[in-house]
Amino acid sequence: MIKKILIANRGEIACRVIKTARKMGIKTVAVYSDADKNALHVEMADEAIHIGPPPANQSYIVIDKILDAIKESGADAVHPGYGFLSENSEFAKALKKMKVAFIGPNPGAIEAMGDKITSKKLAAEAGVSTVPGHMGLIEDADEAAKIAKKVGYPVMIKASAGGGGKGMRIAYNDEEAREGFQSSKNEAAASFGDDRIFIEKFIEQPRHIEIQVLGDKHGNVIYLGERECSIQRRNQKVIEEAPSSFLDEKTRKAMGEESVALSKAVDYDSAGTVEFIVDKDKNFYFLEMNTRLQVEHPVTEMITGVDLVEQMIRSADGEKLNLKQKDIKLNGWAMESRIYAEDPYRNFLPSIGRLTRYRPPAEGTTPDGAIVRNDTGVYEGGEISMYYDPMIAKLCTWGKDRMEAIKAMRAALDTFEIKAIGHNIPFLATVMEHGRFERGDITTAYIAEEFPDGFQGADLNPGYARKIACICALMHEKNAVRNAAVSGILDGHERKIGSEWVIEVGEKNYEVKTEKTDGVSLVTSTDETDKAAIELEISHGWNPGDQTVRALVDNKLFNFTVMPIPEGYAVQYRGADVDVKIRRPAAAKLAAIMPEKVIADTSQYLLCPMPGVIVSILVEVGEEVQDGQALAVVEAMKMENTLRAEKKAVIKRIDAAPGDNLAVDEVIMEFEA
Ligand code: ADP
Ligand code: ADP
Ligand code: MG
């Protein structure tokens, strides 16, 4: 029996594993780097062992340090999480030698599936359909162009050792094939220390659909349905769901059975994922197998009721799978939103810093019968550091069907409060509101097609604007009553706070009248264009200082986040940011004729969009640059980000040099006015 598990990972996945271990009565050991001294996983585990400096290659992925921690703690099993050492067969072998259980598949399976070319060959032999392409290695750019032409454009150029969306390029013609070959090769060499490249057909209008498998050491393997992960940016997943809105029962079964066949071919004996790319005609092709717990595993758990970590632990312990294929029933629908510390308004660039505010929605069953689950490794006051993956949380919802899961996700995102760090909640909320997403009409190109110029924030739906205007009027009144009471000038009830307001929401003005009856307020509003008065019944529990507003509008929940600004509130709702100004009718007349404030023009500077290190400056003083031309490269969170000119300009001054450590918004260079 496994008695003590060391988790060779950090962040949310370490916390996730600890939860199940605790449920099973197994002790846990955390490992941590200097950067994670105060991390949640360290606090949650029964013991914690320090393993070195922040960079992963000096701590979390140094096999010897993990082995020492195992010896020191006396752990008899290791869960590797995902990333780090999870797909490292040397690590799995070293554990085997020490007679410590590796909570993952056997080293042979990791090796067979760790390489994209090898695994593709194995898949083909096991009767699994693979993406048409060239199964061998490619020597140089000319050969790349020749093979690409033979495979037929468009093609995908890939690193055999690839992972995490790296070392991948699409090419539509010979020239792009040559270029793509070279850049994939460079990226692969830098990221994986292995520059072997191959080429396969690029599947058009592709959907990423993957099958969860589960095996034991007795030759049993089953599949637990699929997850669709088509919502991706830079070939990396942001929103996942289970099941897929695209699969029918027959395709699901065929994909499941092929995945089981492939798993059996490598004696797969743990939880794993077989990834497929599916074309518009439901043809599916094997992409790769991930021999570990997948980031998005919670959606499968939510629709099958199976705890995948528990199953992995049992398999590693030599137990026989206690589930048969016929026991696996898919129930309802689950969605996952990956909440990242990245700025959607700046091309999803990572942002780091202290989480001065972190208030996730409540987990558990909602009044509508949906379920909310939030897997995280952070807490309020904690820090998102530049050394690791910038994921803050995985917010998951379950509903009895897809629409219910979407609605639950919208509501959960509405009350998720994160401050002081750029995050992608506005973007996630926008996708959840989007008609095309709602219809399930998605492909891996969805983000690129729907947000071609990046994400600029959503427009506020006019129906929502009116509700926000009315609620803000009531908030303002409550605030005014509070202020009057505090100042002691007049009793709250004596003072005339007023009940008529002109409320500016973004560009639009609403005339609002409030009236209190039995704890519920009746709010009547008209807008400039539509003079018909609309009456809403509103109650709210907001208090001055709160950043989340929870209201009932005509008996329906309506929640949003606010920050005080002069004359009102900055409101964030469903991906839209609007300033709401609350004025008395007379003041509103004056405001209408006030000149607008001029906002400082920073466009003549190139500012550093996130804290990072300058890798290179690509221009010189006096040089004329064109729109889109690369100006500088900044490295942050293991990613190189190229900063480009937004318009034609001449470089006046350069303030930063390679190696400089810059804070956000520090000036890198100045353009001629
Ligand atoms: P998934 O399909 O579960 O999202 P990915 O392959 O995208 O799997 O990666 C899972 C995790 O492993 C990510 O969070 C990423 O940080 C990490 N990861 C995967 N490959 C690499 C890599 N080559 N370098 C650094 N991190 C990686
Ligand atoms: P990684 O190891 O980085 O996860 P994958 O091979 O799983 O690499 O590919 C990552 C993503 O790239 C897929 O989810 C898919 O969106 C896209 N992709 C990969 N191969 C193809 C292909 N042949 N055609 C179309 N899209 C592809
Ligand atoms: Mg993949």
mmCIF file of C-alpha atoms in Angstrom, residues 79-429:
data_model
loop_
_atom_site.group_PDB
_atom_site.id
_atom_site.type_symbol
_atom_site.label_atom_id
_atom_site.label_comp_id
_atom_site.label_asym_id
_atom_site.label_seq_id
_atom_site.Cartn_x
_atom_site.Cartn_y
_atom_site.Cartn_z
ATOM 1 C CA HIS A 79 3.184 11.928 -8.483
ATOM 2 C CA PRO A 80 4.846 14.076 -11.151
ATOM 3 C CA GLY A 81 1.811 16.236 -12.086
ATOM 4 C CA TYR A 82 2.153 17.610 -15.633
ATOM 5 C CA GLY A 83 5.106 19.413 -17.234
ATOM 6 C CA PHE A 84 8.419 19.183 -15.329
ATOM 7 C CA LEU A 85 9.471 15.509 -14.940
ATOM 8 C CA SER A 86 6.099 13.983 -15.786
ATOM 9 C CA GLU A 87 7.167 12.646 -19.169
ATOM 10 C CA ASN A 88 10.778 11.973 -18.325
ATOM 11 C CA SER A 89 11.467 8.237 -18.610
ATOM 12 C CA GLU A 90 14.882 8.556 -16.919
ATOM 13 C CA PHE A 91 13.106 9.829 -13.841
ATOM 14 C CA ALA A 92 10.575 6.988 -13.947
ATOM 15 C CA LYS A 93 13.429 4.498 -14.301
ATOM 16 C CA ALA A 94 15.379 6.010 -11.399
ATOM 17 C CA LEU A 95 12.314 5.616 -9.180
ATOM 18 C CA LYS A 96 11.877 2.028 -10.246
ATOM 19 C CA LYS A 97 15.452 1.351 -9.208
ATOM 20 C CA MET A 98 14.757 2.871 -5.796
ATOM 21 C CA LYS A 99 11.576 0.767 -5.517
ATOM 22 C CA VAL A 100 9.482 3.899 -5.261
ATOM 23 C CA ALA A 101 6.187 3.853 -7.186
ATOM 24 C CA PHE A 102 5.910 6.304 -10.077
ATOM 25 C CA ILE A 103 2.297 7.460 -10.315
ATOM 26 C CA GLY A 104 2.234 7.421 -14.076
ATOM 27 C CA PRO A 105 2.858 4.898 -16.822
ATOM 28 C CA ASN A 106 5.832 2.540 -17.130
ATOM 29 C CA PRO A 107 9.037 4.052 -18.598
ATOM 30 C CA GLY A 108 8.639 2.087 -21.835
ATOM 31 C CA ALA A 109 5.280 3.723 -22.555
ATOM 32 C CA ILE A 110 6.691 7.182 -21.783
ATOM 33 C CA GLU A 111 9.582 6.588 -24.164
ATOM 34 C CA ALA A 112 7.444 5.201 -26.959
ATOM 35 C CA MET A 113 5.038 8.125 -26.807
ATOM 36 C CA GLY A 114 7.555 10.844 -25.922
ATOM 37 C CA ASP A 115 8.675 11.282 -29.450
ATOM 38 C CA LYS A 116 6.171 12.469 -32.041
ATOM 39 C CA ILE A 117 7.710 10.546 -34.936
ATOM 40 C CA THR A 118 8.071 7.257 -33.016
ATOM 41 C CA SER A 119 4.588 7.508 -31.568
ATOM 42 C CA LYS A 120 3.084 8.228 -34.965
ATOM 43 C CA LYS A 121 4.687 5.091 -36.359
ATOM 44 C CA LEU A 122 3.430 3.061 -33.398
ATOM 45 C CA ALA A 123 -0.042 4.483 -33.821
ATOM 46 C CA ALA A 124 -0.119 3.578 -37.508
ATOM 47 C CA GLU A 125 0.939 0.016 -36.628
ATOM 48 C CA ALA A 126 -1.820 -0.209 -33.999
ATOM 49 C CA GLY A 127 -4.376 0.696 -36.667
ATOM 50 C CA VAL A 128 -4.875 4.270 -35.516
ATOM 51 C CA SER A 129 -5.399 6.869 -38.238
ATOM 52 C CA THR A 130 -2.539 9.349 -38.319
ATOM 53 C CA VAL A 131 -2.159 12.715 -40.039
ATOM 54 C CA PRO A 132 -0.914 12.080 -43.580
ATOM 55 C CA GLY A 133 2.659 13.210 -43.938
ATOM 56 C CA HIS A 134 6.275 12.294 -44.037
ATOM 57 C CA MET A 135 7.276 9.932 -41.243
ATOM 58 C CA GLY A 136 11.023 10.498 -41.528
ATOM 59 C CA LEU A 137 13.386 13.221 -40.431
ATOM 60 C CA ILE A 138 14.139 16.195 -42.632
ATOM 61 C CA GLU A 139 17.709 17.289 -43.264
ATOM 62 C CA ASP A 140 17.580 20.801 -44.661
ATOM 63 C CA ALA A 141 15.344 23.598 -45.911
ATOM 64 C CA ASP A 142 15.393 22.383 -49.527
ATOM 65 C CA GLU A 143 14.318 18.921 -48.505
ATOM 66 C CA ALA A 144 11.623 20.500 -46.339
ATOM 67 C CA ALA A 145 10.206 22.350 -49.334
ATOM 68 C CA LYS A 146 10.336 19.220 -51.495
ATOM 69 C CA ILE A 147 8.571 17.061 -48.932
ATOM 70 C CA ALA A 148 6.033 19.749 -48.105
ATOM 71 C CA LYS A 149 5.083 19.929 -51.768
ATOM 72 C CA LYS A 150 4.685 16.163 -51.895
ATOM 73 C CA VAL A 151 2.543 16.100 -48.738
ATOM 74 C CA GLY A 152 0.519 18.948 -50.264
ATOM 75 C CA TYR A 153 0.094 22.476 -48.886
ATOM 76 C CA PRO A 154 -0.783 23.621 -46.316
ATOM 77 C CA VAL A 155 1.557 21.638 -44.087
ATOM 78 C CA MET A 156 2.498 21.651 -40.421
ATOM 79 C CA ILE A 157 6.232 21.603 -39.676
ATOM 80 C CA LYS A 158 6.837 20.067 -36.265
ATOM 81 C CA ALA A 159 9.586 19.229 -33.823
ATOM 82 C CA SER A 160 9.622 15.541 -32.994
ATOM 83 C CA ALA A 161 10.483 16.368 -29.372
ATOM 84 C CA GLY A 162 7.895 19.177 -29.310
ATOM 85 C CA GLY A 163 5.474 20.054 -26.560
ATOM 86 C CA GLY A 164 3.612 23.012 -25.116
ATOM 87 C CA GLY A 165 2.843 24.364 -28.594
ATOM 88 C CA LYS A 166 6.524 25.016 -29.303
ATOM 89 C CA GLY A 167 8.511 24.270 -32.449
ATOM 90 C CA MET A 168 5.502 24.293 -34.757
ATOM 91 C CA ARG A 169 4.916 26.238 -38.002
ATOM 92 C CA ILE A 170 2.299 26.214 -40.747
ATOM 93 C CA ALA A 171 3.476 26.648 -44.339
ATOM 94 C CA TYR A 172 1.366 27.417 -47.406
ATOM 95 C CA ASN A 173 4.152 27.439 -50.004
ATOM 96 C CA ASP A 174 7.781 26.477 -50.636
ATOM 97 C CA GLU A 175 9.171 29.697 -49.254
ATOM 98 C CA GLU A 176 7.226 29.360 -46.002
ATOM 99 C CA ALA A 177 8.257 25.710 -45.793
ATOM 100 C CA ARG A 178 11.936 26.696 -45.975
ATOM 101 C CA GLU A 179 11.514 29.472 -43.421
ATOM 102 C CA GLY A 180 9.297 27.370 -41.170
ATOM 103 C CA PHE A 181 11.774 24.520 -41.212
ATOM 104 C CA GLN A 182 14.569 26.806 -40.054
ATOM 105 C CA SER A 183 12.595 28.531 -37.294
ATOM 106 C CA SER A 184 11.074 25.267 -36.007
ATOM 107 C CA LYS A 185 14.540 23.757 -35.926
ATOM 108 C CA ASN A 186 15.979 26.714 -33.986
ATOM 109 C CA GLU A 187 13.107 26.800 -31.542
ATOM 110 C CA ALA A 188 13.260 23.038 -31.002
ATOM 111 C CA ALA A 189 17.011 23.128 -30.404
ATOM 112 C CA ALA A 190 16.602 25.929 -27.868
ATOM 113 C CA SER A 191 13.550 24.481 -26.100
ATOM 114 C CA PHE A 192 14.170 20.749 -26.192
ATOM 115 C CA GLY A 193 17.857 20.361 -27.044
ATOM 116 C CA ASP A 194 16.666 18.180 -29.926
ATOM 117 C CA ASP A 195 16.176 19.680 -33.383
ATOM 118 C CA ARG A 196 14.669 16.773 -35.324
ATOM 119 C CA ILE A 197 11.906 18.023 -37.591
ATOM 120 C CA PHE A 198 9.125 16.309 -39.547
ATOM 121 C CA ILE A 199 6.263 17.472 -41.745
ATOM 122 C CA GLU A 200 2.618 16.505 -41.842
ATOM 123 C CA LYS A 201 -0.481 17.765 -43.589
ATOM 124 C CA PHE A 202 -2.137 20.743 -41.930
ATOM 125 C CA ILE A 203 -5.711 19.696 -41.283
ATOM 126 C CA GLU A 204 -8.002 22.583 -42.196
ATOM 127 C CA GLN A 205 -10.835 23.815 -39.992
ATOM 128 C CA PRO A 206 -9.433 21.505 -37.341
ATOM 129 C CA ARG A 207 -10.915 20.712 -33.989
ATOM 130 C CA HIS A 208 -8.710 19.389 -31.205
ATOM 131 C CA ILE A 209 -10.484 16.470 -29.577
ATOM 132 C CA GLU A 210 -8.722 14.125 -27.183
ATOM 133 C CA ILE A 211 -9.579 10.857 -25.491
ATOM 134 C CA GLN A 212 -8.894 10.165 -21.828
ATOM 135 C CA VAL A 213 -7.671 6.625 -21.208
ATOM 136 C CA LEU A 214 -7.089 4.736 -18.007
ATOM 137 C CA GLY A 215 -5.048 1.554 -17.644
ATOM 138 C CA ASP A 216 -3.699 -0.774 -14.969
ATOM 139 C CA LYS A 217 -0.753 -3.163 -14.647
ATOM 140 C CA HIS A 218 -2.985 -6.131 -15.520
ATOM 141 C CA GLY A 219 -3.554 -5.288 -19.158
ATOM 142 C CA ASN A 220 -6.876 -3.477 -18.743
ATOM 143 C CA VAL A 221 -7.449 -0.185 -20.531
ATOM 144 C CA ILE A 222 -10.679 1.812 -20.837
ATOM 145 C CA TYR A 223 -11.556 5.232 -22.261
ATOM 146 C CA LEU A 224 -13.491 7.960 -20.460
ATOM 147 C CA GLY A 225 -14.935 9.867 -23.375
ATOM 148 C CA GLU A 226 -13.450 12.939 -24.973
ATOM 149 C CA ARG A 227 -12.564 16.522 -24.271
ATOM 150 C CA GLU A 228 -12.688 19.239 -26.890
ATOM 151 C CA CYS A 229 -9.864 21.761 -26.626
ATOM 152 C CA SER A 230 -10.276 23.753 -29.821
ATOM 153 C CA ILE A 231 -10.170 27.186 -28.186
ATOM 154 C CA GLN A 232 -6.438 27.811 -28.402
ATOM 155 C CA ARG A 233 -4.034 30.678 -28.796
ATOM 156 C CA ARG A 234 -0.466 29.997 -29.997
ATOM 157 C CA ASN A 235 -1.435 26.293 -30.262
ATOM 158 C CA GLN A 236 -2.127 26.273 -26.537
ATOM 159 C CA LYS A 237 -5.452 25.553 -24.910
ATOM 160 C CA VAL A 238 -7.502 28.157 -23.036
ATOM 161 C CA ILE A 239 -11.027 26.720 -22.866
ATOM 162 C CA GLU A 240 -11.862 23.019 -22.798
ATOM 163 C CA GLU A 241 -15.066 21.094 -22.511
ATOM 164 C CA ALA A 242 -16.408 17.589 -22.228
ATOM 165 C CA PRO A 243 -18.043 16.098 -24.123
ATOM 166 C CA SER A 244 -17.401 17.669 -27.542
ATOM 167 C CA SER A 245 -20.330 19.366 -29.276
ATOM 168 C CA PHE A 246 -19.080 17.865 -32.551
ATOM 169 C CA LEU A 247 -18.860 14.125 -31.950
ATOM 170 C CA ASP A 248 -21.618 11.627 -32.501
ATOM 171 C CA GLU A 249 -21.781 8.322 -30.643
ATOM 172 C CA LYS A 250 -20.228 6.403 -33.523
ATOM 173 C CA THR A 251 -17.185 8.684 -33.882
ATOM 174 C CA ARG A 252 -16.720 8.799 -30.111
ATOM 175 C CA LYS A 253 -16.661 5.021 -29.977
ATOM 176 C CA ALA A 254 -14.260 4.728 -32.900
ATOM 177 C CA MET A 255 -11.864 7.273 -31.368
ATOM 178 C CA GLY A 256 -12.144 5.632 -27.967
ATOM 179 C CA GLU A 257 -11.449 2.170 -29.314
ATOM 180 C CA GLU A 258 -8.447 3.305 -31.372
ATOM 181 C CA SER A 259 -7.070 5.062 -28.295
ATOM 182 C CA VAL A 260 -7.424 1.898 -26.262
ATOM 183 C CA ALA A 261 -5.721 -0.110 -29.026
ATOM 184 C CA LEU A 262 -2.787 2.296 -29.066
ATOM 185 C CA SER A 263 -2.539 2.258 -25.261
ATOM 186 C CA LYS A 264 -2.525 -1.520 -25.206
ATOM 187 C CA ALA A 265 0.218 -1.557 -27.820
ATOM 188 C CA VAL A 266 2.528 0.172 -25.323
ATOM 189 C CA ASP A 267 1.218 -1.629 -22.191
ATOM 190 C CA TYR A 268 -0.202 1.620 -20.945
ATOM 191 C CA ASP A 269 -0.899 1.385 -17.227
ATOM 192 C CA SER A 270 -2.037 4.774 -15.927
ATOM 193 C CA ALA A 271 -4.120 7.805 -16.911
ATOM 194 C CA GLY A 272 -3.163 9.166 -20.308
ATOM 195 C CA THR A 273 -4.516 11.214 -23.170
ATOM 196 C CA VAL A 274 -4.601 10.459 -26.861
ATOM 197 C CA GLU A 275 -4.874 13.702 -28.813
ATOM 198 C CA PHE A 276 -6.568 13.848 -32.208
ATOM 199 C CA ILE A 277 -7.160 16.496 -34.770
ATOM 200 C CA VAL A 278 -10.621 16.182 -36.332
ATOM 201 C CA ASP A 279 -11.536 17.698 -39.690
ATOM 202 C CA LYS A 280 -14.871 19.176 -40.758
ATOM 203 C CA ASP A 281 -16.078 15.801 -42.047
ATOM 204 C CA LYS A 282 -15.358 14.127 -38.700
ATOM 205 C CA ASN A 283 -12.272 12.345 -39.999
ATOM 206 C CA PHE A 284 -9.949 12.075 -37.030
ATOM 207 C CA TYR A 285 -6.180 11.759 -36.970
ATOM 208 C CA PHE A 286 -3.802 10.900 -34.137
ATOM 209 C CA LEU A 287 -1.614 13.845 -33.041
ATOM 210 C CA GLU A 288 0.265 12.615 -29.985
ATOM 211 C CA MET A 289 -0.210 10.839 -26.701
ATOM 212 C CA ASN A 290 0.413 12.656 -23.429
ATOM 213 C CA THR A 291 1.575 10.077 -20.909
ATOM 214 C CA ARG A 292 0.499 11.973 -17.815
ATOM 215 C CA LEU A 293 -2.377 13.683 -16.102
ATOM 216 C CA GLN A 294 -3.628 16.416 -18.438
ATOM 217 C CA VAL A 295 -4.199 20.017 -17.344
ATOM 218 C CA GLU A 296 -7.853 19.821 -18.395
ATOM 219 C CA HIS A 297 -8.629 16.509 -16.661
ATOM 220 C CA PRO A 298 -11.269 18.073 -14.341
ATOM 221 C CA VAL A 299 -13.882 18.299 -17.121
ATOM 222 C CA THR A 300 -13.671 14.538 -17.592
ATOM 223 C CA GLU A 301 -13.972 14.006 -13.857
ATOM 224 C CA MET A 302 -17.064 16.186 -13.783
ATOM 225 C CA ILE A 303 -18.958 14.244 -16.451
ATOM 226 C CA THR A 304 -17.823 10.745 -15.458
ATOM 227 C CA GLY A 305 -17.628 11.079 -11.674
ATOM 228 C CA VAL A 306 -14.248 9.315 -11.753
ATOM 229 C CA ASP A 307 -11.377 10.774 -9.704
ATOM 230 C CA LEU A 308 -8.497 10.350 -12.159
ATOM 231 C CA VAL A 309 -5.782 10.994 -9.587
ATOM 232 C CA GLU A 310 -7.228 8.295 -7.358
ATOM 233 C CA GLN A 311 -7.251 5.862 -10.277
ATOM 234 C CA MET A 312 -3.628 6.720 -11.086
ATOM 235 C CA ILE A 313 -2.600 6.077 -7.491
ATOM 236 C CA ARG A 314 -4.439 2.737 -7.424
ATOM 237 C CA SER A 315 -2.889 1.608 -10.709
ATOM 238 C CA ALA A 316 0.586 2.619 -9.525
ATOM 239 C CA ASP A 317 -0.043 0.543 -6.414
ATOM 240 C CA GLY A 318 -0.730 -2.491 -8.594
ATOM 241 C CA GLU A 319 -4.480 -2.586 -8.069
ATOM 242 C CA LYS A 320 -6.720 -3.873 -10.812
ATOM 243 C CA LEU A 321 -8.936 -1.278 -12.514
ATOM 244 C CA ASN A 322 -12.256 -1.313 -10.662
ATOM 245 C CA LEU A 323 -14.093 0.178 -13.652
ATOM 246 C CA LYS A 324 -15.222 -1.542 -16.852
ATOM 247 C CA GLN A 325 -15.881 0.220 -20.127
ATOM 248 C CA LYS A 326 -19.633 -0.198 -19.639
ATOM 249 C CA ASP A 327 -19.413 1.596 -16.255
ATOM 250 C CA ILE A 328 -18.344 4.790 -17.962
ATOM 251 C CA LYS A 329 -21.405 6.977 -18.573
ATOM 252 C CA LEU A 330 -21.124 10.574 -19.687
ATOM 253 C CA ASN A 331 -23.397 12.723 -17.593
ATOM 254 C CA GLY A 332 -24.110 16.382 -18.457
ATOM 255 C CA TRP A 333 -21.553 18.873 -19.680
ATOM 256 C CA ALA A 334 -18.434 20.460 -18.195
ATOM 257 C CA MET A 335 -16.416 23.541 -19.209
ATOM 258 C CA GLU A 336 -12.990 24.666 -18.105
ATOM 259 C CA SER A 337 -11.626 28.203 -18.385
ATOM 260 C CA ARG A 338 -7.916 28.533 -17.799
ATOM 261 C CA ILE A 339 -7.420 31.754 -15.915
ATOM 262 C CA TYR A 340 -3.995 33.035 -16.847
ATOM 263 C CA ALA A 341 -1.895 35.909 -15.598
ATOM 264 C CA GLU A 342 -1.711 37.324 -19.078
ATOM 265 C CA ASP A 343 -2.982 40.511 -20.591
ATOM 266 C CA PRO A 344 -5.562 39.835 -23.315
ATOM 267 C CA TYR A 345 -5.424 43.501 -24.358
ATOM 268 C CA ARG A 346 -1.713 43.135 -25.113
ATOM 269 C CA ASN A 347 -1.742 40.032 -27.232
ATOM 270 C CA PHE A 348 -1.942 37.719 -24.211
ATOM 271 C CA LEU A 349 1.491 38.722 -22.934
ATOM 272 C CA PRO A 350 2.258 37.259 -19.524
ATOM 273 C CA SER A 351 2.007 39.551 -16.518
ATOM 274 C CA ILE A 352 3.374 38.872 -13.081
ATOM 275 C CA GLY A 353 3.267 40.350 -9.590
ATOM 276 C CA ARG A 354 1.412 40.143 -6.328
ATOM 277 C CA LEU A 355 -2.239 39.115 -6.229
ATOM 278 C CA THR A 356 -3.466 41.859 -3.942
ATOM 279 C CA ARG A 357 -6.956 40.562 -4.505
ATOM 280 C CA TYR A 358 -7.940 37.000 -5.331
ATOM 281 C CA ARG A 359 -11.561 36.019 -4.688
ATOM 282 C CA PRO A 360 -12.754 33.052 -6.720
ATOM 283 C CA PRO A 361 -16.463 32.223 -6.883
ATOM 284 C CA ALA A 362 -17.801 29.796 -4.299
ATOM 285 C CA GLU A 363 -17.305 26.129 -5.206
ATOM 286 C CA GLY A 364 -20.079 23.574 -5.003
ATOM 287 C CA THR A 365 -23.653 23.364 -6.247
ATOM 288 C CA THR A 366 -25.348 26.593 -7.337
ATOM 289 C CA PRO A 367 -29.051 27.421 -6.790
ATOM 290 C CA ASP A 368 -29.633 26.460 -10.454
ATOM 291 C CA GLY A 369 -28.239 22.980 -9.893
ATOM 292 C CA ALA A 370 -24.943 23.639 -11.674
ATOM 293 C CA ILE A 371 -21.574 22.822 -10.103
ATOM 294 C CA VAL A 372 -18.557 25.119 -9.778
ATOM 295 C CA ARG A 373 -15.026 23.789 -9.228
ATOM 296 C CA ASN A 374 -11.909 25.914 -9.052
ATOM 297 C CA ASP A 375 -8.481 24.264 -9.073
ATOM 298 C CA THR A 376 -5.770 26.662 -8.038
ATOM 299 C CA GLY A 377 -2.402 26.977 -6.367
ATOM 300 C CA VAL A 378 -2.577 30.639 -5.385
ATOM 301 C CA TYR A 379 -4.117 32.696 -2.611
ATOM 302 C CA GLU A 380 -4.810 36.359 -1.961
ATOM 303 C CA GLY A 381 -1.570 38.171 -1.216
ATOM 304 C CA GLY A 382 0.486 35.505 -2.980
ATOM 305 C CA GLU A 383 2.706 36.085 -5.938
ATOM 306 C CA ILE A 384 2.698 34.990 -9.576
ATOM 307 C CA SER A 385 6.385 34.703 -10.342
ATOM 308 C CA MET A 386 8.149 34.928 -13.659
ATOM 309 C CA TYR A 387 9.696 31.478 -13.292
ATOM 310 C CA TYR A 388 6.735 29.240 -13.969
ATOM 311 C CA ASP A 389 3.574 28.769 -15.959
ATOM 312 C CA PRO A 390 1.381 31.875 -15.553
ATOM 313 C CA MET A 391 -1.803 29.930 -14.810
ATOM 314 C CA ILE A 392 -3.761 31.323 -11.853
ATOM 315 C CA ALA A 393 -6.649 28.872 -11.734
ATOM 316 C CA LYS A 394 -8.767 26.423 -13.676
ATOM 317 C CA LEU A 395 -12.369 27.420 -13.286
ATOM 318 C CA CYS A 396 -14.733 24.576 -14.178
ATOM 319 C CA THR A 397 -18.493 24.386 -14.316
ATOM 320 C CA TRP A 398 -20.886 21.511 -14.825
ATOM 321 C CA GLY A 399 -24.453 21.737 -16.090
ATOM 322 C CA LYS A 400 -26.991 19.214 -17.283
ATOM 323 C CA ASP A 401 -26.345 20.328 -20.864
ATOM 324 C CA ARG A 402 -23.873 22.543 -22.719
ATOM 325 C CA MET A 403 -25.914 25.751 -22.385
ATOM 326 C CA GLU A 404 -26.305 25.235 -18.637
ATOM 327 C CA ALA A 405 -22.554 24.741 -18.282
ATOM 328 C CA ILE A 406 -21.943 27.937 -20.295
ATOM 329 C CA LYS A 407 -24.412 29.915 -18.193
ATOM 330 C CA ALA A 408 -22.800 28.647 -15.001
ATOM 331 C CA MET A 409 -19.388 29.647 -16.363
ATOM 332 C CA ARG A 410 -20.628 33.154 -17.212
ATOM 333 C CA ALA A 411 -22.000 33.566 -13.701
ATOM 334 C CA ALA A 412 -18.831 32.192 -12.100
ATOM 335 C CA LEU A 413 -16.628 34.525 -14.166
ATOM 336 C CA ASP A 414 -18.860 37.482 -13.201
ATOM 337 C CA THR A 415 -17.864 37.172 -9.542
ATOM 338 C CA PHE A 416 -14.234 36.114 -9.961
ATOM 339 C CA GLU A 417 -12.161 38.972 -8.561
ATOM 340 C CA ILE A 418 -8.489 39.332 -9.400
ATOM 341 C CA LYS A 419 -6.709 42.611 -8.921
ATOM 342 C CA ALA A 420 -3.238 43.990 -9.456
ATOM 343 C CA ILE A 421 -2.309 41.444 -12.108
ATOM 344 C CA GLY A 422 -3.318 41.421 -15.754
ATOM 345 C CA HIS A 423 -5.605 38.432 -16.312
ATOM 346 C CA ASN A 424 -7.708 36.983 -19.085
ATOM 347 C CA ILE A 425 -11.120 36.884 -17.384
ATOM 348 C CA PRO A 426 -12.547 39.619 -19.659
ATOM 349 C CA PHE A 427 -11.481 37.546 -22.644
ATOM 350 C CA LEU A 428 -12.931 34.299 -21.286
ATOM 351 C CA ALA A 429 -16.185 36.095 -20.471
#
